[in-house]
mmCIF file of C-alpha atoms in Angstrom:
data_model
loop_
_atom_site.group_PDB
_atom_site.id
_atom_site.type_symbol
_atom_site.label_atom_id
_atom_site.label_comp_id
_atom_site.label_asym_id
_atom_site.label_seq_id
_atom_site.Cartn_x
_atom_site.Cartn_y
_atom_site.Cartn_z
ATOM 1 C CA MET Z 27 124.757 106.652 77.910
ATOM 2 C CA ASP Z 28 121.689 105.289 76.868
ATOM 3 C CA GLU Z 29 122.821 103.131 74.189
ATOM 4 C CA LEU Z 30 125.128 101.563 76.330
ATOM 5 C CA LEU Z 31 122.431 100.974 79.241
ATOM 6 C CA SER Z 32 120.434 99.489 76.250
ATOM 7 C CA GLU Z 33 123.175 96.423 75.545
ATOM 8 C CA ILE Z 34 122.967 92.888 76.999
ATOM 9 C CA ILE Z 35 125.009 91.585 79.143
ATOM 10 C CA GLY Z 36 124.997 88.306 77.126
ATOM 11 C CA ASP Z 37 122.590 85.769 75.533
ATOM 12 C CA LEU Z 38 119.733 85.353 78.058
ATOM 13 C CA GLY Z 39 119.760 81.838 79.492
ATOM 14 C CA ILE Z 40 117.061 80.490 82.261
ATOM 15 C CA ILE Z 41 117.752 77.439 84.187
ATOM 16 C CA CYS Z 42 114.413 75.977 85.885
ATOM 17 C CA MET Z 43 115.135 73.999 88.818
ATOM 18 C CA PRO Z 44 112.981 70.931 89.611
ATOM 19 C CA GLY Z 45 109.306 72.225 90.748
ATOM 20 C CA CYS Z 46 109.437 75.924 89.167
ATOM 21 C CA GLU Z 47 108.279 74.769 86.031
ATOM 22 C CA SER Z 48 104.723 76.045 85.429
ATOM 23 C CA PHE Z 49 106.547 79.567 87.086
ATOM 24 C CA VAL Z 50 109.126 79.670 84.780
ATOM 25 C CA ASP Z 51 107.316 79.449 82.098
ATOM 26 C CA ARG Z 52 105.098 82.018 82.556
ATOM 27 C CA VAL Z 53 108.184 84.154 83.219
ATOM 28 C CA GLN Z 54 109.479 83.138 79.867
ATOM 29 C CA TYR Z 55 106.115 83.910 78.114
ATOM 30 C CA TYR Z 56 106.131 87.831 78.902
ATOM 31 C CA LEU Z 57 110.221 87.750 78.067
ATOM 32 C CA LYS Z 58 109.040 86.576 74.595
ATOM 33 C CA GLN Z 59 106.092 88.809 74.161
ATOM 34 C CA TRP Z 60 109.013 91.885 74.891
ATOM 35 C CA ASN Z 61 111.509 90.492 73.137
ATOM 36 C CA GLY Z 62 110.055 89.009 69.960
ATOM 37 C CA SER Z 63 108.851 85.700 68.612
ATOM 38 C CA GLU Z 64 112.255 85.127 66.950
ATOM 39 C CA VAL Z 65 113.731 83.715 69.949
ATOM 40 C CA ASP Z 66 112.635 80.278 70.219
ATOM 41 C CA ASP Z 67 113.309 79.111 73.801
ATOM 42 C CA TYR Z 68 115.277 81.034 77.092
ATOM 43 C CA ILE Z 69 115.307 77.961 78.784
ATOM 44 C CA VAL Z 70 118.279 76.078 78.634
ATOM 45 C CA ASN Z 71 118.192 72.347 78.917
ATOM 46 C CA GLY Z 72 119.536 70.974 81.431
ATOM 47 C CA VAL Z 73 118.770 68.195 83.887
ATOM 48 C CA ILE Z 74 118.940 66.150 87.489
ATOM 49 C CA SER Z 75 119.670 62.406 87.441
ATOM 50 C CA ARG Z 76 119.901 60.399 90.275
ATOM 51 C CA PHE Z 77 121.000 57.170 91.159
ATOM 52 C CA SER Z 78 119.203 54.671 93.164
ATOM 53 C CA THR Z 79 121.102 55.630 96.515
ATOM 54 C CA GLY Z 80 119.425 58.898 96.538
ATOM 55 C CA GLU Z 81 122.938 60.354 94.703
ATOM 56 C CA ALA Z 82 122.819 62.921 92.143
ATOM 57 C CA LYS Z 83 124.356 64.769 89.395
ATOM 58 C CA GLY Z 84 123.753 67.928 87.044
ATOM 59 C CA PHE Z 85 124.029 68.113 83.767
ATOM 60 C CA LEU Z 86 123.369 70.621 80.900
ATOM 61 C CA ARG Z 87 122.677 69.498 77.686
ATOM 62 C CA GLU Z 88 123.445 72.809 75.945
ATOM 63 C CA THR Z 89 126.502 75.115 75.972
ATOM 64 C CA VAL Z 90 125.781 78.220 78.187
ATOM 65 C CA ARG Z 91 129.239 79.846 76.827
ATOM 66 C CA GLY Z 92 129.090 83.499 77.430
ATOM 67 C CA LYS Z 93 125.286 83.386 78.368
ATOM 68 C CA ASP Z 94 123.382 86.048 81.041
ATOM 69 C CA LEU Z 95 122.072 82.463 83.277
ATOM 70 C CA TYR Z 96 119.372 83.131 85.690
ATOM 71 C CA PHE Z 97 118.630 80.087 88.017
ATOM 72 C CA ILE Z 98 114.849 79.626 89.329
ATOM 73 C CA THR Z 99 114.752 77.759 92.668
ATOM 74 C CA ASP Z 100 112.133 76.998 95.046
ATOM 75 C CA CYS Z 101 113.855 74.887 97.705
ATOM 76 C CA PHE Z 102 110.481 74.604 99.413
ATOM 77 C CA ASN Z 103 108.647 73.035 96.997
ATOM 78 C CA TYR Z 104 108.057 69.279 98.578
ATOM 79 C CA SER Z 105 105.784 67.803 95.571
ATOM 80 C CA VAL Z 106 108.835 67.037 93.971
ATOM 81 C CA THR Z 107 110.011 63.585 94.612
ATOM 82 C CA TYR Z 108 112.999 61.217 93.822
ATOM 83 C CA ASN Z 109 113.613 57.724 94.200
ATOM 84 C CA MET Z 110 116.065 56.312 97.142
ATOM 85 C CA TYR Z 111 116.067 52.800 97.783
ATOM 86 C CA GLY Z 112 112.705 51.802 96.170
ATOM 87 C CA ARG Z 113 111.133 54.471 98.126
ATOM 88 C CA GLU Z 114 109.389 57.813 96.881
ATOM 89 C CA VAL Z 115 111.231 60.654 98.925
ATOM 90 C CA PRO Z 116 109.982 64.316 98.955
ATOM 91 C CA MET Z 117 112.384 66.732 98.091
ATOM 92 C CA SER Z 118 113.815 68.415 101.283
ATOM 93 C CA PRO Z 119 115.097 72.610 101.055
ATOM 94 C CA ASP Z 120 118.533 71.091 101.371
ATOM 95 C CA ASP Z 121 117.745 68.574 98.318
ATOM 96 C CA HIS Z 122 116.696 71.759 96.468
ATOM 97 C CA PHE Z 123 119.646 73.285 97.188
ATOM 98 C CA GLN Z 124 122.306 71.190 96.778
ATOM 99 C CA ASP Z 125 120.878 70.635 93.471
ATOM 100 C CA LEU Z 126 121.018 74.320 92.582
ATOM 101 C CA LYS Z 127 124.641 73.659 93.445
ATOM 102 C CA ARG Z 128 124.885 70.835 90.975
ATOM 103 C CA MET Z 129 123.533 72.826 88.237
ATOM 104 C CA ILE Z 130 125.494 76.116 89.233
ATOM 105 C CA SER Z 131 128.709 73.583 88.734
ATOM 106 C CA ALA Z 132 127.377 71.845 85.648
ATOM 107 C CA ALA Z 133 127.889 75.382 83.435
ATOM 108 C CA GLY Z 134 131.856 74.638 84.719
ATOM 109 C CA GLY Z 135 132.121 78.682 85.142
ATOM 110 C CA LYS Z 136 131.489 79.132 81.015
ATOM 111 C CA ALA Z 137 128.693 81.522 81.606
ATOM 112 C CA LYS Z 138 129.105 85.707 81.470
ATOM 113 C CA ARG Z 139 127.445 86.167 84.584
ATOM 114 C CA ILE Z 140 125.142 83.624 86.742
ATOM 115 C CA THR Z 141 122.106 85.140 89.076
ATOM 116 C CA VAL Z 142 120.113 83.473 91.716
ATOM 117 C CA ILE Z 143 116.752 83.903 91.869
ATOM 118 C CA MET Z 144 115.645 82.154 94.829
ATOM 119 C CA PRO Z 145 112.151 83.817 96.424
ATOM 120 C CA MET Z 146 112.380 81.935 99.570
ATOM 121 C CA LEU Z 147 115.767 82.442 100.980
ATOM 122 C CA TYR Z 148 117.039 78.574 101.868
ATOM 123 C CA GLU Z 149 117.649 78.668 105.676
ATOM 124 C CA GLY Z 150 116.290 82.059 105.734
ATOM 125 C CA ARG Z 151 115.047 81.895 109.111
ATOM 126 C CA GLN Z 152 118.835 80.286 110.447
ATOM 127 C CA HIS Z 153 120.090 84.145 110.173
ATOM 128 C CA LYS Z 154 121.531 84.674 113.564
ATOM 129 C CA ARG Z 155 123.330 82.617 116.274
ATOM 130 C CA SER Z 156 121.779 82.567 119.482
ATOM 131 C CA GLY Z 157 124.444 79.795 121.804
ATOM 132 C CA ARG Z 158 126.319 77.336 120.124
ATOM 133 C CA GLU Z 159 124.561 76.849 116.842
ATOM 134 C CA SER Z 160 124.860 76.912 112.971
ATOM 135 C CA LEU Z 161 125.025 79.674 110.971
ATOM 136 C CA ASP Z 162 123.054 78.097 107.615
ATOM 137 C CA CYS Z 163 121.861 81.043 105.678
ATOM 138 C CA ALA Z 164 124.981 83.047 105.765
ATOM 139 C CA LEU Z 165 127.302 79.918 104.726
ATOM 140 C CA ALA Z 166 124.502 79.213 101.875
ATOM 141 C CA LEU Z 167 125.186 82.805 100.260
ATOM 142 C CA GLN Z 168 128.788 82.066 100.929
ATOM 143 C CA GLU Z 169 129.085 79.067 99.221
ATOM 144 C CA LEU Z 170 127.175 80.582 96.205
ATOM 145 C CA VAL Z 171 128.994 83.715 95.938
ATOM 146 C CA ASN Z 172 132.464 80.982 96.139
ATOM 147 C CA MET Z 173 130.692 79.608 93.244
ATOM 148 C CA GLY Z 174 130.703 82.358 91.046
ATOM 149 C CA VAL Z 175 127.604 83.761 91.596
ATOM 150 C CA GLU Z 176 127.141 87.653 91.373
ATOM 151 C CA ASN Z 177 123.812 88.625 91.909
ATOM 152 C CA ILE Z 178 121.505 86.464 94.400
ATOM 153 C CA ILE Z 179 117.505 87.971 94.261
ATOM 154 C CA THR Z 180 115.259 86.966 96.955
ATOM 155 C CA PHE Z 181 111.602 88.284 98.303
ATOM 156 C CA ASP Z 182 110.860 89.283 101.707
ATOM 157 C CA ALA Z 183 113.506 87.959 103.554
ATOM 158 C CA HIS Z 184 113.225 87.043 107.046
ATOM 159 C CA ASP Z 185 116.002 89.087 108.052
ATOM 160 C CA PRO Z 186 117.705 90.696 105.151
ATOM 161 C CA ARG Z 187 121.045 91.981 107.281
ATOM 162 C CA VAL Z 188 122.066 88.260 106.512
ATOM 163 C CA GLN Z 189 123.284 89.765 103.417
ATOM 164 C CA ASN Z 190 125.868 90.876 105.313
ATOM 165 C CA ALA Z 191 127.316 87.538 105.247
ATOM 166 C CA ILE Z 192 128.289 88.642 101.280
ATOM 167 C CA PRO Z 193 128.926 92.421 101.382
ATOM 168 C CA LEU Z 194 130.540 92.633 97.995
ATOM 169 C CA SER Z 195 128.298 90.583 96.383
ATOM 170 C CA GLY Z 196 124.931 91.615 94.952
ATOM 171 C CA PHE Z 197 121.787 90.751 96.953
ATOM 172 C CA ASP Z 198 118.280 92.157 96.556
ATOM 173 C CA ASN Z 199 115.657 91.704 98.964
ATOM 174 C CA VAL Z 200 112.495 92.615 96.799
ATOM 175 C CA GLN Z 201 108.869 93.247 98.647
ATOM 176 C CA PRO Z 202 106.027 92.206 96.297
ATOM 177 C CA SER Z 203 103.806 95.183 98.263
ATOM 178 C CA TYR Z 204 102.460 96.913 94.692
ATOM 179 C CA GLN Z 205 100.958 93.467 93.556
ATOM 180 C CA MET Z 206 99.549 92.723 97.113
ATOM 181 C CA MET Z 207 97.447 96.141 96.751
ATOM 182 C CA LYS Z 208 96.915 95.351 93.572
ATOM 183 C CA ALA Z 209 95.175 91.886 94.240
ATOM 184 C CA LEU Z 210 93.325 93.679 97.368
ATOM 185 C CA ILE Z 211 91.691 96.397 95.415
ATOM 186 C CA ARG Z 212 90.694 93.618 92.876
ATOM 187 C CA GLU Z 213 89.208 91.150 95.492
ATOM 188 C CA VAL Z 214 87.956 93.759 97.624
ATOM 189 C CA PRO Z 215 86.818 96.743 95.650
ATOM 190 C CA ASP Z 216 84.924 98.416 98.434
ATOM 191 C CA ILE Z 217 87.951 98.557 100.345
ATOM 192 C CA ASP Z 218 88.468 102.324 101.731
ATOM 193 C CA ILE Z 219 92.394 102.669 102.120
ATOM 194 C CA SER Z 220 92.427 105.816 104.222
ATOM 195 C CA ASP Z 221 93.630 106.302 108.046
ATOM 196 C CA PRO Z 222 89.627 106.063 109.597
ATOM 197 C CA SER Z 223 89.047 102.812 108.286
ATOM 198 C CA LEU Z 224 92.045 101.020 107.651
ATOM 199 C CA ALA Z 225 95.239 99.756 109.832
ATOM 200 C CA ILE Z 226 98.362 97.621 109.314
ATOM 201 C CA ILE Z 227 98.718 95.686 111.561
ATOM 202 C CA SER Z 228 102.625 93.894 112.367
ATOM 203 C CA PRO Z 229 102.336 90.163 113.915
ATOM 204 C CA ASP Z 230 105.435 90.754 115.536
ATOM 205 C CA GLU Z 231 108.390 93.121 116.138
ATOM 206 C CA GLY Z 232 110.590 91.612 113.740
ATOM 207 C CA GLY Z 233 108.125 92.614 110.680
ATOM 208 C CA VAL Z 234 107.855 96.166 111.560
ATOM 209 C CA SER Z 235 110.078 97.495 108.608
ATOM 210 C CA ARG Z 236 107.822 95.876 106.043
ATOM 211 C CA CYS Z 237 104.284 97.171 108.040
ATOM 212 C CA LEU Z 238 105.755 100.946 108.399
ATOM 213 C CA TYR Z 239 106.529 100.784 104.556
ATOM 214 C CA TYR Z 240 102.754 100.099 103.560
ATOM 215 C CA SER Z 241 101.639 102.562 106.592
ATOM 216 C CA SER Z 242 104.044 105.162 105.176
ATOM 217 C CA VAL Z 243 102.621 104.675 101.661
ATOM 218 C CA LEU Z 244 98.903 104.614 102.265
ATOM 219 C CA ASN Z 245 99.215 106.955 104.890
ATOM 220 C CA ILE Z 246 97.424 105.088 107.516
ATOM 221 C CA ASN Z 247 98.262 103.895 111.266
ATOM 222 C CA MET Z 248 99.689 101.000 112.043
ATOM 223 C CA GLY Z 249 99.897 98.859 115.084
ATOM 224 C CA MET Z 250 101.747 95.616 116.247
ATOM 225 C CA PHE Z 251 102.278 92.713 118.343
ATOM 226 C CA TYR Z 252 104.797 91.167 120.048
ATOM 227 C CA LYS Z 253 105.171 87.364 121.240
ATOM 228 C CA ARG Z 254 105.552 87.015 124.871
ATOM 229 C CA ARG Z 255 107.454 83.696 125.077
ATOM 230 C CA ASN Z 256 108.642 81.135 127.215
ATOM 231 C CA TYR Z 257 112.488 80.666 126.767
ATOM 232 C CA SER Z 258 112.814 78.128 129.543
ATOM 233 C CA VAL Z 259 110.894 75.567 127.219
ATOM 234 C CA VAL Z 260 111.949 74.007 123.767
ATOM 235 C CA ILE Z 261 109.248 72.638 121.723
ATOM 236 C CA ASN Z 262 109.699 71.415 117.880
ATOM 237 C CA GLY Z 263 113.154 73.854 117.960
ATOM 238 C CA ARG Z 264 111.392 76.931 119.286
ATOM 239 C CA ASN Z 265 110.922 78.865 122.288
ATOM 240 C CA PRO Z 266 106.673 78.670 122.750
ATOM 241 C CA ILE Z 267 104.435 81.372 122.613
ATOM 242 C CA GLU Z 268 102.756 82.417 125.935
ATOM 243 C CA ALA Z 269 100.769 85.476 124.779
ATOM 244 C CA HIS Z 270 100.455 87.884 121.612
ATOM 245 C CA GLU Z 271 100.706 91.556 123.079
ATOM 246 C CA TYR Z 272 99.347 94.644 121.234
ATOM 247 C CA LEU Z 273 100.533 97.927 121.045
ATOM 248 C CA GLY Z 274 98.859 100.459 118.434
ATOM 249 C CA HIS Z 275 95.632 102.601 118.373
ATOM 250 C CA SER Z 276 92.008 101.048 118.499
ATOM 251 C CA VAL Z 277 91.375 98.824 115.772
ATOM 252 C CA GLU Z 278 87.073 98.934 116.716
ATOM 253 C CA GLY Z 279 85.198 99.428 113.501
ATOM 254 C CA LYS Z 280 88.465 99.199 110.727
ATOM 255 C CA ASP Z 281 89.561 97.178 108.140
ATOM 256 C CA ILE Z 282 92.419 95.266 109.031
ATOM 257 C CA ILE Z 283 95.597 94.214 107.126
ATOM 258 C CA VAL Z 284 98.500 91.893 108.585
ATOM 259 C CA VAL Z 285 101.766 91.570 107.076
ATOM 260 C CA ASP Z 286 104.033 89.129 107.405
ATOM 261 C CA ASP Z 287 106.574 87.060 105.380
ATOM 262 C CA MET Z 288 105.262 83.705 105.541
ATOM 263 C CA ILE Z 289 102.532 81.353 107.399
ATOM 264 C CA SER Z 290 104.141 78.597 108.478
ATOM 265 C CA THR Z 291 101.970 76.433 110.824
ATOM 266 C CA GLY Z 292 99.819 79.535 111.056
ATOM 267 C CA GLU Z 293 98.840 79.709 115.154
ATOM 268 C CA SER Z 294 100.581 82.705 115.616
ATOM 269 C CA MET Z 295 98.307 84.212 112.708
ATOM 270 C CA LEU Z 296 94.792 82.694 114.344
ATOM 271 C CA ASP Z 297 95.664 84.018 117.650
ATOM 272 C CA ILE Z 298 96.389 87.390 115.913
ATOM 273 C CA PHE Z 299 93.326 87.220 114.436
ATOM 274 C CA LYS Z 300 91.448 86.211 117.169
ATOM 275 C CA SER Z 301 92.740 89.312 119.183
ATOM 276 C CA LEU Z 302 91.788 91.754 116.663
ATOM 277 C CA LYS Z 303 88.243 90.478 116.603
ATOM 278 C CA GLU Z 304 88.160 91.039 120.039
ATOM 279 C CA ARG Z 305 89.443 94.322 119.763
ATOM 280 C CA GLY Z 306 86.466 94.807 117.477
ATOM 281 C CA ALA Z 307 88.451 94.769 114.035
ATOM 282 C CA ARG Z 308 85.673 94.465 111.100
ATOM 283 C CA ARG Z 309 87.313 92.639 108.085
ATOM 284 C CA ILE Z 310 90.891 90.863 108.312
ATOM 285 C CA PHE Z 311 93.055 90.144 105.226
ATOM 286 C CA ALA Z 312 96.384 89.094 105.688
ATOM 287 C CA PHE Z 313 99.513 89.873 103.208
ATOM 288 C CA VAL Z 314 102.180 86.964 103.284
ATOM 289 C CA SER Z 315 104.507 86.380 100.279
ATOM 290 C CA PHE Z 316 104.813 82.234 101.184
ATOM 291 C CA ALA Z 317 101.974 80.089 102.659
ATOM 292 C CA LEU Z 318 103.811 77.178 103.630
ATOM 293 C CA PHE Z 319 100.649 75.670 105.952
ATOM 294 C CA THR Z 320 103.185 73.029 107.404
ATOM 295 C CA ASN Z 321 100.542 71.805 109.289
ATOM 296 C CA GLY Z 322 97.383 72.063 106.961
ATOM 297 C CA MET Z 323 94.405 74.453 106.786
ATOM 298 C CA ASP Z 324 91.941 72.845 108.914
ATOM 299 C CA SER Z 325 92.414 75.230 111.461
ATOM 300 C CA PHE Z 326 91.574 78.070 108.892
ATOM 301 C CA ASP Z 327 89.043 76.623 107.643
ATOM 302 C CA LYS Z 328 87.501 76.793 110.980
ATOM 303 C CA ALA Z 329 88.659 80.161 111.514
ATOM 304 C CA ARG Z 330 86.985 81.554 108.217
ATOM 305 C CA LYS Z 331 83.634 79.879 109.380
ATOM 306 C CA GLU Z 332 84.072 81.252 112.694
ATOM 307 C CA GLY Z 333 84.416 85.126 111.072
ATOM 308 C CA LEU Z 334 87.658 85.233 112.191
ATOM 309 C CA PHE Z 335 89.397 86.733 109.240
ATOM 310 C CA ASP Z 336 88.319 87.506 105.229
ATOM 311 C CA LYS Z 337 91.125 86.363 103.019
ATOM 312 C CA VAL Z 338 94.758 85.111 102.827
ATOM 313 C CA PHE Z 339 96.804 86.818 99.716
ATOM 314 C CA ALA Z 340 100.149 84.795 99.250
ATOM 315 C CA THR Z 341 102.581 84.901 96.287
ATOM 316 C CA ASN Z 342 102.812 82.434 94.096
ATOM 317 C CA LEU Z 343 106.501 82.670 93.931
ATOM 318 C CA ILE Z 344 107.128 78.719 95.724
ATOM 319 C CA TYR Z 345 104.672 75.940 95.266
ATOM 320 C CA THR Z 346 101.099 76.181 96.264
ATOM 321 C CA PRO Z 347 99.158 73.207 96.233
ATOM 322 C CA SER Z 348 95.855 72.660 94.441
ATOM 323 C CA GLU Z 349 94.139 72.269 97.747
ATOM 324 C CA LEU Z 350 95.157 75.582 98.993
ATOM 325 C CA LEU Z 351 94.101 77.366 95.807
ATOM 326 C CA SER Z 352 90.429 75.894 96.175
ATOM 327 C CA ARG Z 353 89.935 77.535 99.259
ATOM 328 C CA GLU Z 354 87.508 80.467 99.070
ATOM 329 C CA TRP Z 355 89.926 82.621 101.364
ATOM 330 C CA PHE Z 356 93.077 82.395 99.355
ATOM 331 C CA VAL Z 357 94.076 84.748 97.190
ATOM 332 C CA SER Z 358 97.011 83.689 94.968
ATOM 333 C CA VAL Z 359 99.021 86.894 93.618
ATOM 334 C CA ASP Z 360 100.746 86.236 90.562
ATOM 335 C CA LEU Z 361 104.456 87.585 90.659
ATOM 336 C CA SER Z 362 105.544 85.946 87.509
ATOM 337 C CA LYS Z 363 105.579 88.955 85.647
ATOM 338 C CA TYR Z 364 107.207 91.044 88.049
ATOM 339 C CA VAL Z 365 110.564 88.711 87.729
ATOM 340 C CA ALA Z 366 110.438 88.786 84.188
ATOM 341 C CA TYR Z 367 110.926 92.366 84.524
ATOM 342 C CA LEU Z 368 113.498 92.194 87.012
ATOM 343 C CA ILE Z 369 115.506 89.508 84.502
ATOM 344 C CA GLU Z 370 115.194 92.420 81.674
ATOM 345 C CA ALA Z 371 116.389 94.873 83.482
ATOM 346 C CA LEU Z 372 119.103 92.924 84.431
ATOM 347 C CA ASN Z 373 119.758 91.332 81.287
ATOM 348 C CA HIS Z 374 120.354 95.097 79.603
ATOM 349 C CA ASP Z 375 122.213 96.030 82.740
ATOM 350 C CA GLU Z 376 119.756 98.400 84.190
ATOM 351 C CA SER Z 377 118.786 100.052 87.351
ATOM 352 C CA ILE Z 378 115.972 97.815 88.868
ATOM 353 C CA THR Z 379 115.551 100.441 91.940
ATOM 354 C CA HIS Z 380 112.008 101.343 90.023
ATOM 355 C CA LEU Z 381 111.154 97.976 90.564
ATOM 356 C CA ILE Z 382 112.268 97.494 94.253
ATOM 357 C CA ASP Z 383 110.608 100.232 95.373
ATOM 358 C CA PRO Z 384 107.214 100.906 93.736
ATOM 359 C CA PHE Z 385 106.223 103.984 95.490
ATOM 360 C CA LYS Z 386 104.774 106.005 92.287
ATOM 361 C CA LYS Z 387 103.322 102.685 90.993
ATOM 362 C CA ILE Z 388 101.491 101.992 94.287
ATOM 363 C CA LYS Z 389 100.329 106.058 94.648
ATOM 364 C CA THR Z 390 98.805 105.674 90.943
ATOM 365 C CA LEU Z 391 97.386 102.665 91.928
ATOM 366 C CA LEU Z 392 95.573 104.413 95.022
ATOM 367 C CA ALA Z 393 94.577 107.593 93.327
ATOM 368 C CA GLU Z 394 92.821 105.311 90.353
ATOM 369 C CA HIS Z 395 90.754 103.268 93.115
ATOM 370 C CA ASN Z 396 89.929 106.107 95.088
ATOM 371 C CA GLN Z 397 88.483 108.008 92.265
ATOM 372 C CA LYS Z 398 86.609 104.820 90.865
ATOM 373 C CA ARG Z 399 85.688 104.843 94.599
ATOM 374 C CA ALA Z 400 84.257 107.964 94.211
ATOM 375 C CA GLN Z 401 82.288 107.451 91.186
ATOM 376 C CA ASP Z 402 80.689 104.097 92.594
ATOM 377 C CA LEU Z 403 79.220 105.665 95.829
ATOM 378 C CA GLY Z 404 78.251 108.874 93.751
ATOM 379 C CA GLU Z 405 75.856 106.767 91.704
ATOM 380 C CA GLN Z 406 74.877 104.590 94.611
ATOM 381 C CA THR Z 407 73.840 107.911 96.337
ATOM 382 C CA ALA Z 408 72.210 109.320 93.010
ATOM 383 C CA LEU Z 409 69.873 106.059 93.400
ATOM 384 C CA SER Z 410 68.676 106.120 96.303
ATOM 385 C CA LEU Z 411 67.376 109.626 95.938
#
């Protein structure tokens, strides 16, 4: 049985979609380390070429017959542009998704298996129907499956129940919990991860499940805010939030971790920071899988100067502009090694359950942190005497 599990599905091939080059290079770096230097390149030579009208086609410059293909795409990389009627146009999520389908089509059904790694799920926020409106995310998943995609891997889906649209196909929703905790301990070595000193906060009712995981693993209390919206008004395609109401234990004197899937405009997150500070919170950290900052970062710069929060931790799974990376309050959490682990396991047809649920790794991390912290406190006490 062990010998069967060690066999590979097919020769590994990675198709890097536009805008993912630096991330894919890091993924390949780890794969080469583990598999030896005899492999020149896992990245399949492919290109998207465009006509002056903005139309495009995908082209693979080498064979993919019999390969175990992994398409890595960032549908939210607005730094990628193309020329249309003489104008430089930034690529939208729709453009990125269409290019993904082009490259899958270019493979022509010759690959042994196709897996799509789409960290932030395309149209993930359009996952349910309210009235007569489109169900974009469900349709996108069905399109990929109909094109021959066997597995779809995403991170921190806005609502993982959207996988019900493809119940007979592989869909894995991965949480970067371990990597976030590791980054927090590295950046804030004096953090006390215990119930009297720390609390987990969900910014809305939709994020309770991911916060419950942190609360259970860390054995600390959690609270939540719920958004009171004005459903009689629609502004920029959504109902405006009138207030954030808090439910939970007192946060006075505690360090706080606010956990969410993304920061879009950031307005809600800043309101929550302010509300927590008014309730006496000590330090405030945010864990978000995707830092979009669609309205820029000035409001967060101002909030940081006012002491409303301490740090924002976000993954590098999607494009992060240099302006954001240069902020002292922002911490980029690298997940390239994690993605390489997922690819390596799947290519050898092994279970990824231990990778998706890092319970034991987090417990080990906490034990090491608590031991080191106890030693540091002991040394400080000895010096003071």
